mmCIF file of C-alpha atoms in Angstrom:
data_model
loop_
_atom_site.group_PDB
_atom_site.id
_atom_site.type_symbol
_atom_site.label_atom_id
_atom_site.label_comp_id
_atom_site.label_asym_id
_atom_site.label_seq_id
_atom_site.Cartn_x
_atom_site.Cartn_y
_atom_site.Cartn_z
ATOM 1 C CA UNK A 1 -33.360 18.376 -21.316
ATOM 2 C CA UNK A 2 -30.099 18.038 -22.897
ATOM 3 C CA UNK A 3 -29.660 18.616 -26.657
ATOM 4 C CA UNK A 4 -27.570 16.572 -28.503
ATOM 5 C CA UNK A 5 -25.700 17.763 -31.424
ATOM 6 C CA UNK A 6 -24.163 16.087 -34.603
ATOM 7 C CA UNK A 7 -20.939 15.950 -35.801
ATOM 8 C CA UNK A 8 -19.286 14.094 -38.348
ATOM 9 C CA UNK A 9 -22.204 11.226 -38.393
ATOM 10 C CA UNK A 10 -21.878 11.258 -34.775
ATOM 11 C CA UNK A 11 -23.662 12.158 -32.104
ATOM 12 C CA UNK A 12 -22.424 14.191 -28.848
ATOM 13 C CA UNK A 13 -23.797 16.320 -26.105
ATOM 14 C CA UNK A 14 -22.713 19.573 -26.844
ATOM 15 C CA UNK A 15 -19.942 20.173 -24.962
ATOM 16 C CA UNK A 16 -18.693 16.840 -25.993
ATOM 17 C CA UNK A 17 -18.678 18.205 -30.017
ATOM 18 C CA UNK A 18 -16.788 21.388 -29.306
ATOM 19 C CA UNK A 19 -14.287 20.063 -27.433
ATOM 20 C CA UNK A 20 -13.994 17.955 -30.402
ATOM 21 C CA UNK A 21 -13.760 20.764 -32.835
ATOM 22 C CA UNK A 22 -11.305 22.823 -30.600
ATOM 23 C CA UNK A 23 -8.919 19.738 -29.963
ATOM 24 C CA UNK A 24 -9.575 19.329 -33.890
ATOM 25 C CA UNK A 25 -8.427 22.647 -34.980
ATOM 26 C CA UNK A 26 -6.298 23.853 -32.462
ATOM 27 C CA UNK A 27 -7.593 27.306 -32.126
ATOM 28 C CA UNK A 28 -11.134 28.334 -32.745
ATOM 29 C CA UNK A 29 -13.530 30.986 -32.521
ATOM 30 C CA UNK A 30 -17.058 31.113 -30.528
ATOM 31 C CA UNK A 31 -18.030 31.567 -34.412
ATOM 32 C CA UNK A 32 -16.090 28.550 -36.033
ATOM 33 C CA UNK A 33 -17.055 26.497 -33.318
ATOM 34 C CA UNK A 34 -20.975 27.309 -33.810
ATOM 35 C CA UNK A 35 -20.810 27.441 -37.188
ATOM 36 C CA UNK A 36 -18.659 23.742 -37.668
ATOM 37 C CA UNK A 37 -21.585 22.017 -35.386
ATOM 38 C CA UNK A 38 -24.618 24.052 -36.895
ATOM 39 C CA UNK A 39 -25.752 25.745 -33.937
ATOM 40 C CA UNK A 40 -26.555 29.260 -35.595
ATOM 41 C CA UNK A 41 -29.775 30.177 -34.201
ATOM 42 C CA UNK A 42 -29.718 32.107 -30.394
ATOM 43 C CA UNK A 43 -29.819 28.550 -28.355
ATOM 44 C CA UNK A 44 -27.261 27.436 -30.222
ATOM 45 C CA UNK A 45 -24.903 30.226 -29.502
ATOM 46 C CA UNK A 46 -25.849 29.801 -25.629
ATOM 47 C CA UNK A 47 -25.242 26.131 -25.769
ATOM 48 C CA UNK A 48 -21.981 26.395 -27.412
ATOM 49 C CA UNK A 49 -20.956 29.668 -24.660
ATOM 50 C CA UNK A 50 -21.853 27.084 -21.667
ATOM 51 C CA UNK A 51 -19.918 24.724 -22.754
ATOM 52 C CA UNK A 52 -16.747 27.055 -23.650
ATOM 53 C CA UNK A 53 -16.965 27.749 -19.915
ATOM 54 C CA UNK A 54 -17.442 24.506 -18.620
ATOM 55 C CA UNK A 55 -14.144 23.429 -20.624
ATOM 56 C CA UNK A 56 -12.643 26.100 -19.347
ATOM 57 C CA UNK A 57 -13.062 24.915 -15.514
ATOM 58 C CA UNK A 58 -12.012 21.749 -16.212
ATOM 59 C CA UNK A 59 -8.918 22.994 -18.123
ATOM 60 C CA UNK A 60 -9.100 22.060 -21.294
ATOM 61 C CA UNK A 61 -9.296 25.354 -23.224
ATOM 62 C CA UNK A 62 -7.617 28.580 -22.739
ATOM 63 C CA UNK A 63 -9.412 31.482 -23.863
ATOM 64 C CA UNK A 64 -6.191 33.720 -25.987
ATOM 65 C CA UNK A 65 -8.460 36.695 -27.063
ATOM 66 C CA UNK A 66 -11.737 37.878 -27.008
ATOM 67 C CA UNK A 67 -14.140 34.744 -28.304
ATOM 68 C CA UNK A 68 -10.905 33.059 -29.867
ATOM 69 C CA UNK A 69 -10.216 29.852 -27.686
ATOM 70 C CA UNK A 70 -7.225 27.178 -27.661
ATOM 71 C CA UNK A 71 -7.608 23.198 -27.058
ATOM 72 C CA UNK A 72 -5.737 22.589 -23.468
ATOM 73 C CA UNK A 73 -4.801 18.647 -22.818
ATOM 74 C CA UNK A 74 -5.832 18.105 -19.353
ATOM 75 C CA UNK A 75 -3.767 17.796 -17.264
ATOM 76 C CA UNK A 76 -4.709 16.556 -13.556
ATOM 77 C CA UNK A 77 -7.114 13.482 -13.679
ATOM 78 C CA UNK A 78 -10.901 14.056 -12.374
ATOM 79 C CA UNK A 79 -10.823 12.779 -8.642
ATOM 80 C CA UNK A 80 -12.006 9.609 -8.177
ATOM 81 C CA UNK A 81 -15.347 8.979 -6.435
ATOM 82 C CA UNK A 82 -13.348 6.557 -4.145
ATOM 83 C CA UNK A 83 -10.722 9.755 -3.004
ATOM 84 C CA UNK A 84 -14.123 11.989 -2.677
ATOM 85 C CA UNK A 85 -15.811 9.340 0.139
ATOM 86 C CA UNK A 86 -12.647 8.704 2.030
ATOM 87 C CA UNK A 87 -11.857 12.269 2.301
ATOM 88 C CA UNK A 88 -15.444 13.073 3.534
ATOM 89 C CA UNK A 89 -15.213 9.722 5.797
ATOM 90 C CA UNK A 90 -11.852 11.136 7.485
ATOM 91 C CA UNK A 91 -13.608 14.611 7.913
ATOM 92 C CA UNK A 92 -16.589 13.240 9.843
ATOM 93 C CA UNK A 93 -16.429 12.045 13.808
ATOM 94 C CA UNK A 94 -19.099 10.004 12.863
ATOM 95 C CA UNK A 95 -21.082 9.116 10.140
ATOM 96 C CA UNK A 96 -23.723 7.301 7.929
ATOM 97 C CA UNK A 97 -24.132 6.436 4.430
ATOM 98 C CA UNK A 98 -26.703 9.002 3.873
ATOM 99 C CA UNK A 99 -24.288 11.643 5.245
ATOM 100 C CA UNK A 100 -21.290 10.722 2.781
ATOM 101 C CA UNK A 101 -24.174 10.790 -0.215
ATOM 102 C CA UNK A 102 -24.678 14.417 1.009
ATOM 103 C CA UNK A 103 -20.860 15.159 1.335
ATOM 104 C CA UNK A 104 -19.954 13.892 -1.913
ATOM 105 C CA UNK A 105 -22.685 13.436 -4.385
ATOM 106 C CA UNK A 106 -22.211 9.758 -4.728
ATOM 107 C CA UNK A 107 -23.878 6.873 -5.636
ATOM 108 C CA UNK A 108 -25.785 5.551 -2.244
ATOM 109 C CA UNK A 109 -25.425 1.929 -3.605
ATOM 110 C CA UNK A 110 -21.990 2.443 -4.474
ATOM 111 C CA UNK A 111 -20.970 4.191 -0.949
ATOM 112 C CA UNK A 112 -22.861 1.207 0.638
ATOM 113 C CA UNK A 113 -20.362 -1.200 -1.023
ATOM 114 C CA UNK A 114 -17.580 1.074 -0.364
ATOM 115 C CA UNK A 115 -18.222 0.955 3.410
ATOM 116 C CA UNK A 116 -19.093 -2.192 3.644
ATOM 117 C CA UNK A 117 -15.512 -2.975 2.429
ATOM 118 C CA UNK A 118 -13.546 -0.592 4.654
ATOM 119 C CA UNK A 119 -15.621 -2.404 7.213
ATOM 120 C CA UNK A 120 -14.284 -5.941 6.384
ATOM 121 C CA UNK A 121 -10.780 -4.646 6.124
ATOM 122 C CA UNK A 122 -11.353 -2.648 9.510
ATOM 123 C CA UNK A 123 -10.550 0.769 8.235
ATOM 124 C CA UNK A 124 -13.891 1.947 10.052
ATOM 125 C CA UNK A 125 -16.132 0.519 12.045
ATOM 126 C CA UNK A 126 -20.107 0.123 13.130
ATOM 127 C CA UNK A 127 -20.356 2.664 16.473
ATOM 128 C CA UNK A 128 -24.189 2.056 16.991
ATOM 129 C CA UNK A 129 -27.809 3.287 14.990
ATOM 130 C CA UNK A 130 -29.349 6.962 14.866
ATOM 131 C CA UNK A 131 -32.251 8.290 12.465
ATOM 132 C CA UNK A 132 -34.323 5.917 12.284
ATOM 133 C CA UNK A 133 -32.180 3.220 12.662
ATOM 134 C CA UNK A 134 -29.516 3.704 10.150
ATOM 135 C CA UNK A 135 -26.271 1.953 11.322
ATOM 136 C CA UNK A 136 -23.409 4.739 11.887
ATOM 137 C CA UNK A 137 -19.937 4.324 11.477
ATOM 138 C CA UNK A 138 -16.221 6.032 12.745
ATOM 139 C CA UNK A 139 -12.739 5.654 11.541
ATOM 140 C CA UNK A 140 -10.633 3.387 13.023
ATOM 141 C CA UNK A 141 -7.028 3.813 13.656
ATOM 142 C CA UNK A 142 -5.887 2.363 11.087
ATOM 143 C CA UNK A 143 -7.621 4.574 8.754
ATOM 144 C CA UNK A 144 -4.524 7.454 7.545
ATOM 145 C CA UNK A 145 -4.501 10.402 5.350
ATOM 146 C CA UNK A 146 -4.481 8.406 1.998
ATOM 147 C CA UNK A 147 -6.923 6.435 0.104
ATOM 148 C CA UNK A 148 -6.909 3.012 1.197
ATOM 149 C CA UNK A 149 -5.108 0.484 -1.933
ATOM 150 C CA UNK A 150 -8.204 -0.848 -2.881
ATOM 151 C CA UNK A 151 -11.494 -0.602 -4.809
ATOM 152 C CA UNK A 152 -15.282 -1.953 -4.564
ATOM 153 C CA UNK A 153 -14.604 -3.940 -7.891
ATOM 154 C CA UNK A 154 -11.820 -6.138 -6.240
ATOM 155 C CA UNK A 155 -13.021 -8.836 -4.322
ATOM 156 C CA UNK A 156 -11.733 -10.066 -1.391
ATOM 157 C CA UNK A 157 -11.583 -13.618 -0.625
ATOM 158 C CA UNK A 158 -13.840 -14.882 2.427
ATOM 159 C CA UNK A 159 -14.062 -17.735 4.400
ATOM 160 C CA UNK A 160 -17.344 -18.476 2.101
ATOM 161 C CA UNK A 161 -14.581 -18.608 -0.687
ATOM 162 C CA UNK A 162 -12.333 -20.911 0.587
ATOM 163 C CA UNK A 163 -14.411 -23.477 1.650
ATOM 164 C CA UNK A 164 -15.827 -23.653 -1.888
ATOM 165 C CA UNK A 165 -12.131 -23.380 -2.799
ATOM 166 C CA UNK A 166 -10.963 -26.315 -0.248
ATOM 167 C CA UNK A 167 -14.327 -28.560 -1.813
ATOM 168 C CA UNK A 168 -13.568 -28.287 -5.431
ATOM 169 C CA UNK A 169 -10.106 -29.509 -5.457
ATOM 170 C CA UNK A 170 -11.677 -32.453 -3.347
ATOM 171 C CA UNK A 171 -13.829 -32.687 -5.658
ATOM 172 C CA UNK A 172 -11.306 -32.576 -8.173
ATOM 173 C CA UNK A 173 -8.616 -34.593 -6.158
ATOM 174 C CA UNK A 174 -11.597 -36.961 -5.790
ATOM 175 C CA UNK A 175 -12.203 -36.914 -10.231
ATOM 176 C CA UNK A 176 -8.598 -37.383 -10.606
ATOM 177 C CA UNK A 177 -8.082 -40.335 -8.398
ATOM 178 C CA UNK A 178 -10.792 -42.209 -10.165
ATOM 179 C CA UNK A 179 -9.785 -41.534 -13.643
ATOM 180 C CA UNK A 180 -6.036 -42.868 -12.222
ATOM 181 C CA UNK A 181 -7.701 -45.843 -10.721
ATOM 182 C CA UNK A 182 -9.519 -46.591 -14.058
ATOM 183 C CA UNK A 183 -5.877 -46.423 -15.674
ATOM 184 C CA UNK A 184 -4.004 -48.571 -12.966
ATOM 185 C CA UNK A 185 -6.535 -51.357 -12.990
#
Protein backbone atom coordinates (compact mmCIF):
# COMPACT_ATOMS: atom_id res chain seq x y z
CA UNK A 1 0.00 0.00 0.00
CA UNK A 2 1.32 3.27 -0.92
CA UNK A 3 1.62 6.07 1.67
CA UNK A 4 0.86 9.33 0.80
CA UNK A 5 2.54 12.23 2.29
CA UNK A 6 1.63 15.99 2.82
CA UNK A 7 3.14 18.90 1.75
CA UNK A 8 2.21 22.33 1.70
CA UNK A 9 -1.76 21.44 2.06
CA UNK A 10 -1.16 19.03 -0.58
CA UNK A 11 -1.09 15.71 -0.98
CA UNK A 12 1.64 13.50 -2.97
CA UNK A 13 2.96 10.01 -3.09
CA UNK A 14 6.18 10.21 -1.70
CA UNK A 15 8.39 10.39 -4.27
CA UNK A 16 6.19 12.94 -5.81
CA UNK A 17 6.88 15.43 -2.44
CA UNK A 18 10.64 15.10 -2.53
CA UNK A 19 11.10 15.71 -5.84
CA UNK A 20 9.18 18.68 -4.95
CA UNK A 21 11.38 19.71 -2.12
CA UNK A 22 14.67 18.99 -4.09
CA UNK A 23 13.47 20.96 -7.30
CA UNK A 24 12.34 23.51 -4.43
CA UNK A 25 15.61 23.98 -2.81
CA UNK A 26 18.05 23.11 -5.18
CA UNK A 27 20.25 21.00 -3.08
CA UNK A 28 19.11 18.93 -0.18
CA UNK A 29 20.04 16.47 2.25
CA UNK A 30 18.45 12.81 2.94
CA UNK A 31 17.86 14.87 6.35
CA UNK A 32 16.23 18.17 4.97
CA UNK A 33 14.30 16.25 2.72
CA UNK A 34 12.79 13.92 5.65
CA UNK A 35 12.61 16.42 7.92
CA UNK A 36 10.65 19.25 5.33
CA UNK A 37 7.88 16.32 4.63
CA UNK A 38 7.76 14.90 8.32
CA UNK A 39 8.87 11.54 7.72
CA UNK A 40 11.18 11.15 10.92
CA UNK A 41 10.34 7.87 12.22
CA UNK A 42 12.40 4.56 10.47
CA UNK A 43 9.61 4.13 7.50
CA UNK A 44 9.87 7.40 6.81
CA UNK A 45 13.55 7.48 6.27
CA UNK A 46 13.11 4.23 3.96
CA UNK A 47 10.38 5.84 2.02
CA UNK A 48 12.19 8.97 1.42
CA UNK A 49 15.77 6.60 0.47
CA UNK A 50 13.46 4.69 -2.26
CA UNK A 51 12.43 7.40 -3.70
CA UNK A 52 16.00 9.29 -3.81
CA UNK A 53 16.87 6.25 -5.92
CA UNK A 54 14.06 6.02 -8.03
CA UNK A 55 14.73 9.84 -9.02
CA UNK A 56 17.91 9.02 -9.51
CA UNK A 57 17.12 6.36 -12.44
CA UNK A 58 14.98 8.50 -14.02
CA UNK A 59 17.49 11.41 -13.89
CA UNK A 60 16.26 13.87 -12.05
CA UNK A 61 18.69 14.12 -9.10
CA UNK A 62 22.34 13.82 -8.89
CA UNK A 63 23.65 12.62 -5.77
CA UNK A 64 27.03 15.45 -5.11
CA UNK A 65 28.15 13.90 -1.72
CA UNK A 66 27.36 11.47 0.64
CA UNK A 67 23.30 11.88 1.44
CA UNK A 68 23.48 15.54 -0.10
CA UNK A 69 21.43 15.38 -3.46
CA UNK A 70 20.84 18.04 -6.40
CA UNK A 71 17.39 18.60 -8.43
CA UNK A 72 18.29 17.36 -12.22
CA UNK A 73 15.60 18.69 -15.01
CA UNK A 74 14.97 15.72 -17.05
CA UNK A 75 16.06 15.59 -19.79
CA UNK A 76 14.93 12.71 -22.36
CA UNK A 77 11.05 12.26 -22.33
CA UNK A 78 9.61 8.79 -20.82
CA UNK A 79 9.01 6.55 -24.00
CA UNK A 80 5.78 6.46 -25.11
CA UNK A 81 3.63 3.33 -24.70
CA UNK A 82 2.95 3.66 -28.51
CA UNK A 83 7.17 3.47 -29.30
CA UNK A 84 7.21 0.44 -26.57
CA UNK A 85 4.40 -1.82 -28.76
CA UNK A 86 5.80 -1.03 -32.14
CA UNK A 87 9.23 -1.83 -31.13
CA UNK A 88 8.08 -5.19 -29.57
CA UNK A 89 5.67 -5.65 -32.79
CA UNK A 90 8.86 -5.22 -35.20
CA UNK A 91 10.84 -7.69 -32.89
CA UNK A 92 8.30 -10.51 -33.16
CA UNK A 93 7.83 -12.90 -36.51
CA UNK A 94 4.57 -13.24 -35.29
CA UNK A 95 2.45 -12.23 -32.72
CA UNK A 96 -0.74 -11.71 -30.55
CA UNK A 97 -2.07 -9.17 -28.32
CA UNK A 98 -1.39 -11.15 -25.30
CA UNK A 99 2.27 -11.46 -26.39
CA UNK A 100 2.86 -7.54 -26.83
CA UNK A 101 1.02 -7.19 -23.12
CA UNK A 102 3.90 -9.51 -22.00
CA UNK A 103 6.63 -7.61 -24.04
CA UNK A 104 5.71 -4.31 -22.92
CA UNK A 105 3.57 -4.08 -19.89
CA UNK A 106 0.73 -2.40 -21.62
CA UNK A 107 -2.68 -1.88 -21.39
CA UNK A 108 -4.44 -5.10 -23.23
CA UNK A 109 -7.41 -2.78 -24.18
CA UNK A 110 -5.21 -0.18 -25.29
CA UNK A 111 -2.81 -2.64 -27.47
CA UNK A 112 -6.14 -4.03 -28.86
CA UNK A 113 -6.97 -0.54 -30.25
CA UNK A 114 -3.49 0.01 -31.23
CA UNK A 115 -3.52 -3.08 -33.50
CA UNK A 116 -6.59 -2.81 -34.62
CA UNK A 117 -5.43 0.52 -36.17
CA UNK A 118 -2.13 -0.60 -37.71
CA UNK A 119 -4.48 -3.17 -39.12
CA UNK A 120 -6.79 -0.65 -40.94
CA UNK A 121 -3.83 1.31 -42.15
CA UNK A 122 -2.11 -2.11 -43.22
CA UNK A 123 1.03 -1.75 -41.22
CA UNK A 124 0.39 -5.49 -40.03
CA UNK A 125 -1.79 -7.88 -40.78
CA UNK A 126 -4.17 -11.00 -39.46
CA UNK A 127 -1.82 -14.35 -40.43
CA UNK A 128 -4.35 -16.91 -38.89
CA UNK A 129 -5.52 -18.09 -34.91
CA UNK A 130 -3.31 -20.09 -32.26
CA UNK A 131 -4.05 -20.57 -28.36
CA UNK A 132 -7.17 -20.99 -28.16
CA UNK A 133 -8.21 -19.10 -30.88
CA UNK A 134 -6.64 -15.79 -30.44
CA UNK A 135 -6.20 -14.08 -33.89
CA UNK A 136 -2.26 -13.58 -34.61
CA UNK A 137 -0.76 -11.00 -36.49
CA UNK A 138 2.82 -10.14 -38.67
CA UNK A 139 4.27 -7.00 -39.99
CA UNK A 140 3.69 -6.07 -43.24
CA UNK A 141 6.08 -4.42 -45.52
CA UNK A 142 5.21 -1.41 -45.08
CA UNK A 143 5.84 -1.49 -41.48
CA UNK A 144 9.79 0.41 -41.08
CA UNK A 145 12.01 1.10 -38.24
CA UNK A 146 9.99 4.15 -36.88
CA UNK A 147 6.82 4.61 -35.11
CA UNK A 148 4.10 4.89 -37.44
CA UNK A 149 2.63 9.05 -37.49
CA UNK A 150 -0.27 8.22 -35.70
CA UNK A 151 -2.07 7.50 -32.41
CA UNK A 152 -5.22 5.40 -31.05
CA UNK A 153 -6.87 8.83 -30.08
CA UNK A 154 -7.01 10.04 -33.80
CA UNK A 155 -9.69 8.75 -35.67
CA UNK A 156 -9.69 7.81 -38.97
CA UNK A 157 -12.48 8.45 -41.22
CA UNK A 158 -14.42 5.24 -42.61
CA UNK A 159 -16.70 4.56 -45.15
CA UNK A 160 -19.35 4.42 -42.06
CA UNK A 161 -18.27 8.18 -41.78
CA UNK A 162 -18.82 9.37 -44.98
CA UNK A 163 -21.97 8.11 -45.72
CA UNK A 164 -23.27 9.84 -42.58
CA UNK A 165 -21.14 12.70 -43.92
CA UNK A 166 -22.66 12.49 -47.68
CA UNK A 167 -26.53 12.23 -45.74
CA UNK A 168 -26.29 15.23 -43.57
CA UNK A 169 -25.43 17.77 -46.08
CA UNK A 170 -28.50 16.19 -47.99
CA UNK A 171 -30.12 16.59 -45.30
CA UNK A 172 -28.93 19.93 -44.95
CA UNK A 173 -28.92 20.77 -48.78
CA UNK A 174 -32.47 19.39 -48.44
CA UNK A 175 -33.25 22.21 -45.04
CA UNK A 176 -31.72 24.85 -47.04
CA UNK A 177 -33.65 24.49 -50.20
CA UNK A 178 -36.88 24.67 -48.33
CA UNK A 179 -36.16 27.59 -46.21
CA UNK A 180 -35.07 29.30 -49.91
CA UNK A 181 -38.29 28.11 -51.37
CA UNK A 182 -40.26 29.62 -48.41
CA UNK A 183 -38.32 32.99 -49.28
CA UNK A 184 -38.79 32.86 -53.19
CA UNK A 185 -42.49 32.17 -53.02
Amino acid sequence: MTKNVNYKGQTYSTQGAVRLVLRELGKASLRQIREILGLTDTAGRNRVHRAIADLQKCGEAKRILEGLYEYKKPTAPVAPVQGKIWRAIRASVRFTKDDIVLLTGANQNYIGQYITLLVREEYITKTGRRRGMRPEYQTTPKATPGVPPFSVKQKRPTADDERWESIRQGIFEMLLGLKLSKIVN
